[in-house]
Amino acid sequence: RAARVLHRALGGRYRVADEPPLGEGSFAEVYRGRDKETGAAVAVKIYTRTDDDAVEHFKRTIKAWEKISSHADRFVTQKSQLLSSPSAPRRSMLRGKSKQWGRGKSFNTEAITEGLQRSLGSNIDPLVLDQVVACLDIRKCFAQLLEHSVDEDGDPGLEESSGLLWIVQELGGLSLEEEIAERAEQQRPMEGEGLLSLAWSLVCITWGLHVCGFVHMDIK
């Protein structure tokens, strides 16, 4: 599949590197790519299947990404107002507010609030649920979607010119598995502060998904 796009600029600007894939899954392979306009390295996901199931999976992926981005942008827009509002309800009202909130039972809001207050310091007072949401910029929890294939109607789907389904996203760094393997090889175990930071990052990512109405089924 990658060979078909080596000499083609996806979306007019993204080129796939002539290298083995970075990873693969049930529907697609991910390759390193390059944005020819900025020179930035990107990840290019090319679907190895184009049947109805693959197209449906592709469309669900784009829809989820767009929903996460939309929620994140809305929270960032409200951030300054929420953090500075003199009329914000005091923390004593948090417990009642969280029960009314859509997915209040799917995660421990009070634990997140306590952790944020410890991290940000006592000067953030009063701290309420809306302020917690504003402090957690969930855009930083996920790789950003840069571009994707569209069908002849301009909707997410099979690109007519290439016959491919493809997604271009930010290129991440080391995976957790690679980080652990590298540290083991160097006999450099992760210490308490690093483990705490890692755990907090995982909590924020999971919470960000819940905020957007998603549940990650592979989290054990």
Coordinates of C-alpha atoms in Angstrom, one line a residue:
R1 CA 0.0 0.0 0.0
A2 CA 2.8 2.5 0.9
A3 CA 4.5 1.8 -2.4
R4 CA 1.4 3.3 -4.2
V5 CA 1.9 6.7 -2.5
L6 CA 5.7 7.0 -2.3
H7 CA 5.8 9.4 -5.2
R8 CA 2.5 11.0 -4.4
A9 CA 1.9 13.9 -1.9
L10 CA -1.2 13.0 0.1
G11 CA -3.4 16.1 0.4
G12 CA -0.9 17.8 -1.8
R13 CA 1.7 18.1 1.0
Y14 CA 2.4 14.9 2.9
R15 CA 4.9 12.3 1.6
V16 CA 5.3 8.8 2.9
A17 CA 8.9 7.8 3.8
D18 CA 10.4 4.8 2.0
E19 CA 10.8 2.9 5.3
P20 CA 9.2 -0.1 7.0
P21 CA 5.9 0.7 8.8
L22 CA 6.1 2.1 12.4
G23 CA 3.2 -0.2 13.3
E24 CA 0.2 -2.0 12.1
G25 CA -3.3 -3.0 13.2
S26 CA -6.4 -4.8 12.0
F27 CA -7.2 -2.2 9.4
A28 CA -4.2 -0.1 8.7
E29 CA -0.4 0.4 8.7
V30 CA 1.3 3.6 10.1
Y31 CA 4.3 5.1 8.3
R32 CA 6.6 7.9 9.0
G33 CA 6.0 10.8 6.6
R34 CA 7.0 14.4 6.0
D35 CA 5.0 17.6 5.5
K36 CA 6.7 19.1 2.5
E37 CA 5.5 22.6 3.4
T38 CA 6.9 22.8 6.9
G39 CA 9.4 19.9 6.9
A40 CA 7.8 18.5 10.0
A41 CA 7.8 14.7 10.5
V42 CA 4.2 13.2 10.6
A43 CA 2.6 9.8 11.0
V44 CA 0.7 8.6 8.0
K45 CA -1.9 5.9 8.5
I46 CA -2.8 4.0 5.3
Y47 CA -5.7 1.5 5.4
T48 CA -4.8 -1.9 4.1
R49 CA -8.5 -2.6 3.4
T50 CA -11.1 -0.6 1.6
D51 CA -14.2 -2.8 2.2
D52 CA -17.4 -1.6 3.8
D53 CA -16.1 -2.5 7.3
A54 CA -12.9 -0.6 6.8
V55 CA -14.7 2.5 5.4
E56 CA -17.0 2.5 8.4
H57 CA -14.1 2.1 10.8
F58 CA -12.3 5.0 9.1
K59 CA -15.4 7.3 9.3
R60 CA -15.9 6.5 13.0
T61 CA -12.2 7.3 13.7
I62 CA -12.5 10.7 12.0
K63 CA -15.8 11.4 13.8
A64 CA -14.2 10.6 17.2
W65 CA -11.2 12.8 16.4
E66 CA -13.3 15.7 15.4
K67 CA -15.5 15.4 18.5
I68 CA -12.4 15.4 20.8
S69 CA -11.0 18.5 18.9
S70 CA -14.4 20.3 19.1
H71 CA -14.7 19.7 22.9
A72 CA -11.1 20.7 23.5
D73 CA -11.5 24.0 21.5
R74 CA -14.7 24.8 23.4
F75 CA -13.0 24.3 26.8
V76 CA -10.0 26.4 25.8
T77 CA -12.2 29.2 24.6
Q78 CA -14.0 29.3 28.0
K79 CA -10.8 28.8 30.1
S80 CA -10.1 32.4 31.0
Q81 CA -13.7 33.2 31.9
L82 CA -14.1 30.1 34.0
L83 CA -10.8 30.6 36.0
S84 CA -11.5 34.3 36.7
S85 CA -15.2 34.3 37.3
P86 CA -16.0 35.9 40.7
S87 CA -19.4 34.2 40.7
A88 CA -18.1 30.6 40.3
P89 CA -19.7 28.3 42.9
R90 CA -17.5 27.4 45.8
R91 CA -16.0 24.0 46.2
S92 CA -18.6 22.9 48.7
M93 CA -21.0 22.8 45.8
L94 CA -18.8 20.5 43.8
R95 CA -20.3 17.2 45.1
G96 CA -23.8 18.1 44.0
K97 CA -22.7 19.5 40.6
S98 CA -20.7 16.3 39.8
K99 CA -23.8 14.1 40.3
Q100 CA -25.7 16.1 37.8
W101 CA -22.9 16.1 35.2
G102 CA -23.5 13.6 32.3
R103 CA -20.7 11.1 33.1
G104 CA -20.2 11.9 36.8
K105 CA -20.2 8.2 37.8
S106 CA -17.7 7.1 35.1
F107 CA -14.7 8.6 36.9
N108 CA -13.9 10.1 40.3
T109 CA -14.3 13.8 39.8
E110 CA -13.4 14.6 43.4
A111 CA -10.1 12.7 43.1
I112 CA -9.2 14.6 39.9
T113 CA -10.1 17.8 41.7
E114 CA -7.9 17.0 44.7
G115 CA -5.0 16.1 42.5
L116 CA -5.3 19.3 40.4
Q117 CA -5.4 21.4 43.5
R118 CA -2.2 19.8 44.9
S119 CA -0.5 20.3 41.5
L120 CA -1.6 23.8 40.9
G121 CA -1.3 25.1 44.5
S122 CA -3.6 26.6 47.0
N123 CA -4.0 29.9 45.0
I124 CA -6.6 28.2 42.8
D125 CA -9.6 28.7 45.0
P126 CA -12.5 28.2 44.6
L127 CA -11.9 25.2 42.4
V128 CA -15.0 23.8 40.7
L129 CA -15.6 21.2 38.1
D130 CA -15.8 23.6 35.2
Q131 CA -12.4 25.1 36.3
V132 CA -10.9 21.6 36.4
V133 CA -12.1 21.0 32.8
A134 CA -10.6 24.4 31.8
C135 CA -7.2 23.6 33.5
L136 CA -7.0 20.2 31.7
D137 CA -6.3 21.2 28.1
I138 CA -7.2 17.8 26.6
R139 CA -5.7 18.8 23.2
K140 CA -2.4 17.9 24.8
C141 CA -3.6 14.4 25.6
F142 CA -4.0 13.2 22.0
A143 CA -2.1 13.4 18.8
Q144 CA -3.6 16.0 16.5
L145 CA -5.4 15.1 13.3
L146 CA -3.8 17.0 10.4
E147 CA -5.6 15.7 7.3
H148 CA -7.5 12.7 5.9
S149 CA -8.8 11.3 2.7
V150 CA -12.2 12.5 1.4
D151 CA -14.5 11.0 -1.2
E152 CA -15.9 12.7 -4.3
D153 CA -18.4 14.6 -2.1
G154 CA -15.8 16.0 0.1
D155 CA -16.7 13.7 3.1
P156 CA -14.4 11.5 5.0
G157 CA -14.0 8.4 2.9
L158 CA -12.2 6.6 0.0
E159 CA -10.0 9.0 -2.1
E160 CA -11.0 8.5 -5.7
S161 CA -7.6 9.4 -7.2
S162 CA -5.6 7.0 -5.2
G163 CA -8.2 4.5 -4.2
L164 CA -6.9 4.7 -0.6
L165 CA -8.2 5.6 2.9
W166 CA -5.5 7.6 4.7
I167 CA -5.0 9.7 7.8
V168 CA -2.2 12.1 8.6
Q169 CA -1.5 12.9 12.3
E170 CA 1.1 14.3 14.6
L171 CA 4.1 11.9 15.0
G172 CA 4.4 10.8 18.6
G173 CA 7.6 10.1 20.5
L174 CA 8.6 6.9 22.2
S175 CA 5.7 4.6 23.2
L176 CA 5.4 3.5 26.8
E177 CA 6.6 0.0 25.8
E178 CA 9.7 1.5 24.1
E179 CA 10.4 3.8 27.1
I180 CA 10.3 0.9 29.5
A181 CA 12.5 -1.3 27.3
E182 CA 15.0 1.5 26.9
R183 CA 15.2 2.1 30.6
A184 CA 15.6 -1.7 31.3
E185 CA 18.4 -1.9 28.8
Q186 CA 20.2 1.1 30.5
Q187 CA 19.3 -0.2 34.0
R188 CA 17.7 3.1 34.6
P189 CA 14.3 2.4 36.4
M190 CA 11.6 5.0 36.5
E191 CA 11.6 6.7 39.9
G192 CA 8.7 7.9 42.0
E193 CA 8.3 11.3 40.5
G194 CA 8.3 9.8 37.0
L195 CA 5.8 7.1 37.9
L196 CA 3.5 9.7 39.4
S197 CA 3.7 11.9 36.3
L198 CA 3.0 8.9 34.1
A199 CA 0.0 7.8 36.2
W200 CA -1.4 11.4 36.2
S201 CA -1.0 11.5 32.4
L202 CA -2.9 8.3 32.0
V203 CA -5.7 9.6 34.3
C204 CA -5.9 12.9 32.3
I205 CA -6.1 11.0 28.9
T206 CA -8.8 8.7 30.2
W207 CA -10.7 11.6 31.7
G208 CA -10.4 13.6 28.5
L209 CA -12.0 10.7 26.6
H210 CA -14.9 10.6 29.2
V211 CA -15.4 14.3 28.9
C212 CA -16.0 13.8 25.2
G213 CA -18.3 10.9 25.7
F214 CA -16.0 8.0 24.9
V215 CA -14.9 5.0 26.8
H216 CA -11.6 3.2 25.9
M217 CA -12.5 -0.5 25.8
D218 CA -8.8 -1.7 26.0
I219 CA -8.0 -0.1 29.4
K220 CA -7.6 -2.8 32.0

